[in-house]
C-alpha positions in Angstrom: -29.7 10.4 8.0 -27.9 7.7 9.9 -24.4 6.8 8.6 -23.9 3.9 6.2 -22.8 0.7 8.4 -18.9 -0.4 7.7 -18.8 -3.5 5.9 -15.1 -3.3 4.8 -12.0 -1.7 6.4 -8.9 -1.0 4.0 -5.4 0.0 5.3 -2.2 1.5 4.0 0.5 -0.7 5.1 3.8 1.0 5.9 3.6 3.5 8.6 0.1 2.5 9.0 0.0 -1.1 10.0 3.8 -1.3 10.7 6.9 0.7 10.4 8.3 0.8 6.9 9.2 -2.6 5.7 8.8 -4.2 9.1 6.4 -6.9 10.4 3.1 -5.9 12.0 3.0 -6.0 15.9 1.2 -8.8 17.5 -1.5 -6.5 18.7 -2.1 -5.3 15.1 -2.5 -9.1 14.0 -5.1 -9.6 16.5 -6.8 -6.6 15.6 -6.7 -7.6 11.9 -8.2 -11.2 12.8 -10.9 -9.5 15.1 -11.8 -7.3 12.3 -12.2 -10.3 9.8 -14.5 -12.0 11.9 -16.9 -8.8 11.4 -16.2 -7.2 8.1 -14.0 -7.5 5.1 -10.3 -6.5 5.7 -8.0 -5.0 3.0 -4.3 -3.9 2.7 -3.5 -1.7 0.0 0.1 -0.4 -0.8 2.7 0.0 -3.4 4.7 -3.0 -2.0 5.0 -6.2 -3.8 3.1 -9.2 -2.6 6.5 -10.8 -0.9 6.3 -7.8 1.3 2.7 -8.2 2.4 3.5 -11.8 3.1 6.5 -11.0 5.3 5.0 -8.0 7.0 1.3 -9.2 7.4 0.4 -12.6 6.3 3.0 -14.4 7.8 2.7 -12.6 11.3 -1.1 -13.3 11.6 -2.3 -15.5 14.5 -3.9 -18.8 13.9 -7.4 -18.4 12.6 -9.8 -20.4 10.5 -9.9 -20.5 6.8 -13.6 -19.2 7.2 -12.1 -15.8 8.9 -8.8 -15.7 6.7 -11.1 -15.6 3.5 -12.4 -12.1 4.4 -8.8 -10.7 4.1 -7.9 -9.2 0.7 -4.4 -8.0 -0.4 -3.8 -5.3 -2.9 -0.2 -4.9 -3.7 1.2 -2.3 -6.2 -1.8 -0.2 -5.3 -4.2 -2.6 -6.7 -2.6 -3.6 -9.8 -2.5 -7.0 -8.2 -5.3 -8.6 -6.1 -4.9 -11.6 -3.7 -7.3 -13.4 -1.3 -6.2 -15.6 1.8 -7.1 -19.0 1.4 -6.7 -22.3 3.1 -3.2 -23.4 2.3 -2.0 -19.8 1.1 -2.5 -16.7 -1.0 -4.7 -17.1 -4.1 -4.1 -14.5 -7.0 -7.2 -13.1 -8.4 -5.5 -10.8 -11.2 -2.2 -9.1 -11.8 -1.8 -6.6 -14.4 1.8 -6.5 -15.7 3.6 -3.6 -17.4 4.9 -4.4 -20.7 8.6 -4.9 -21.3 8.9 -1.6 -23.3 7.1 0.3 -20.2 9.5 -1.3 -18.0 12.4 -0.2 -19.8 11.6 3.4 -20.4 10.3 3.8 -16.5 13.9 2.2 -15.5 15.7 4.4 -17.9 13.7 7.6 -16.9 14.3 6.8 -12.9 18.0 6.3 -13.1 18.9 9.1 -15.6 16.7 11.7 -13.5 17.9 10.5 -10.3 21.4 11.0 -11.6 20.8 14.5 -13.1 19.2 15.6 -9.7 21.9 14.1 -7.5 19.9 11.7 -5.8 21.4 8.7 -7.1 23.2 7.1 -3.9 26.3 4.8 -4.3 26.0 3.3 -0.8 22.7 1.6 -0.4 21.0 -1.3 1.1 20.0 -3.7 -1.9 18.8 -2.7 -5.5 17.7 1.0 -6.0 15.2 0.1 -8.8 13.0 -3.0 -8.6 10.6 -4.6 -11.2 7.6 -5.6 -9.4 6.0 -6.8 -12.5 2.9 -4.4 -12.5 5.0 -1.6 -11.0 8.5 -0.2 -11.0 9.6 1.3 -7.8 12.7 3.6 -7.0 13.9 3.2 -3.6 16.7 5.8 -3.1 18.6 4.1 -0.4 17.8 0.5 -1.6 15.0 -2.0 -1.0 16.3 -3.2 2.3 17.4 0.2 3.9 16.7 0.6 7.4 14.1 3.1 8.5 16.4 5.7 10.1 18.4 5.7 7.0 15.4 6.3 4.8 13.8 8.8 7.2 17.2 10.9 7.4 17.6 10.9 3.5 14.5 12.8 2.7 12.9 14.1 6.0 10.7 16.8 4.0 9.9 14.6 1.0 11.2 17.3 -1.1 13.8 15.1 -2.9 11.3 12.2 -3.8 8.6 14.9 -5.0 11.4 16.5 -7.3 12.3 13.0 -8.7 8.5 12.3 -9.2 8.0 15.6 -11.1 11.1 15.1 -13.3 10.1 11.3 -14.2 6.6 12.1 -14.9 7.4 14.4 -17.4 9.3 11.9 -19.5 6.6 9.1 -19.1 3.2 10.8 -19.8 1.5 7.7 -20.7 2.3 6.2 -17.2 1.5 7.2 -13.7 4.3 8.2 -11.7 3.6 9.0 -7.8 5.3 9.4 -4.5 5.5 6.0 -2.6 6.9 5.0 0.6 9.4 7.2 2.8 11.9 7.4 0.0 10.3 5.7 -3.1 8.8 6.8 -6.4 6.4 4.1 -7.9 5.5 3.8 -11.8 2.6 1.8 -13.1 -0.2 1.9 -15.8 -1.7 5.1 -16.2 -4.5 5.9 -13.7 -3.2 3.8 -10.7 -3.3 4.7 -7.6 -5.0 3.8 -4.2 -8.2 5.0 -5.4 -7.7 2.5 -8.0 -7.2 -0.1 -5.5 -10.6 0.8 -3.8 -12.6 0.6 -7.0 -11.3 -2.8 -7.4 -12.3 -3.9 -3.9 -15.6 -2.5 -4.7 -16.0 -4.5 -7.9 -14.4 -7.8 -6.4 -16.6 -7.6 -3.2 -19.7 -5.7 -4.2 -19.6 -3.4 -1.3 -20.2 0.3 -2.3 -17.3 2.8 -1.7 -19.6 4.6 1.2 -19.8 1.5 3.1 -16.0 1.2 3.3 -13.5 2.9 5.8 -9.8 3.6 4.8 -7.1 4.1 7.2 -3.8 5.8 6.2 -1.0 7.7 7.4 -0.6 10.0 4.3 -4.1 11.7 3.5 -2.6 15.0 3.0 -2.7 16.4 -0.6 0.8 15.3 -1.2 0.3 12.0 0.4 -0.1 8.4 -1.5 -3.4 7.9 0.5 -4.8 11.2 -0.7 -6.8 9.9 -3.6 -8.7 7.6 -1.5 -9.9 10.7 0.7 -10.4 12.7 -2.8 -12.7 10.1 -4.2 -15.0 10.4 -1.2 -14.3 7.3 0.9 -14.6 7.6 4.5 -11.1 7.8 6.0 -9.5 7.9 9.3 -6.1 9.5 9.4 -3.3 8.1 11.6 0.4 8.7 12.8 1.9 5.3 13.0 0.8 1.9 13.9 0.3 2.6 17.4 -2.1 5.1 16.5 -3.9 2.8 14.2 -4.1 0.0 17.2 -5.8 2.7 19.4 -8.3 3.7 16.8 -9.0 -0.4 16.1 -9.5 -0.8 19.8 -12.4 1.7 19.7 -13.8 0.6 16.2 -14.0 -3.1 16.8 -16.5 -3.1 19.5 -18.8 -1.3 17.4 -19.1 -3.8 14.6 -21.2 -7.0 15.2 -20.0 -10.2 14.6 -21.1 -12.2 11.6 
């Protein structure tokens, strides 16, 4: 049986399309537009919309609205969904946490980080951020440079210890490892697999006609739920690896 055609390509953001919290390279921008001329393109990450705009949307080359409309943005792992339209970004939906859920999530993150000795006093920005549909802990602060984040937890052991401790206190919420130093809390059952299911529902494209590209497809990685649900995946190690893969993939996809 011949493989199903690829009708949608979805990407993780940090360390897949760009270094953590950094803008995409112009090469990636050109490739995303070339993809959007052929298939649906999605970016799904734990970051908030402002981060998507800063890292991706604002860095895309000029393209007609008919091409940009094929780009989908899923911040906070799909608890928010936006489309690119002429004149800007248009919200499809956003599923916010309740005030009580936010309060309990923030309290658990702070208390457990301090108990485990993971609460840093010299940081770049806020450690805990309310993203509406997600509460995010960033050990070195929201604006920490990549070198500082990498040095803080090179093996991921600190982040995973905090995730386990907080998850035990919040059984009604989803607590998962996020980026390099982050832990994300959302409604129960929310991960990147949830985001992929939302893509299927919104676009009408079956999961087996999608391709997901990510750098953390290992069992402890935040991209793993996509692989586990059976979506075809491509593992990469950084944005340069993604760019090389897209150089091979794009010529195989017919233009609309």
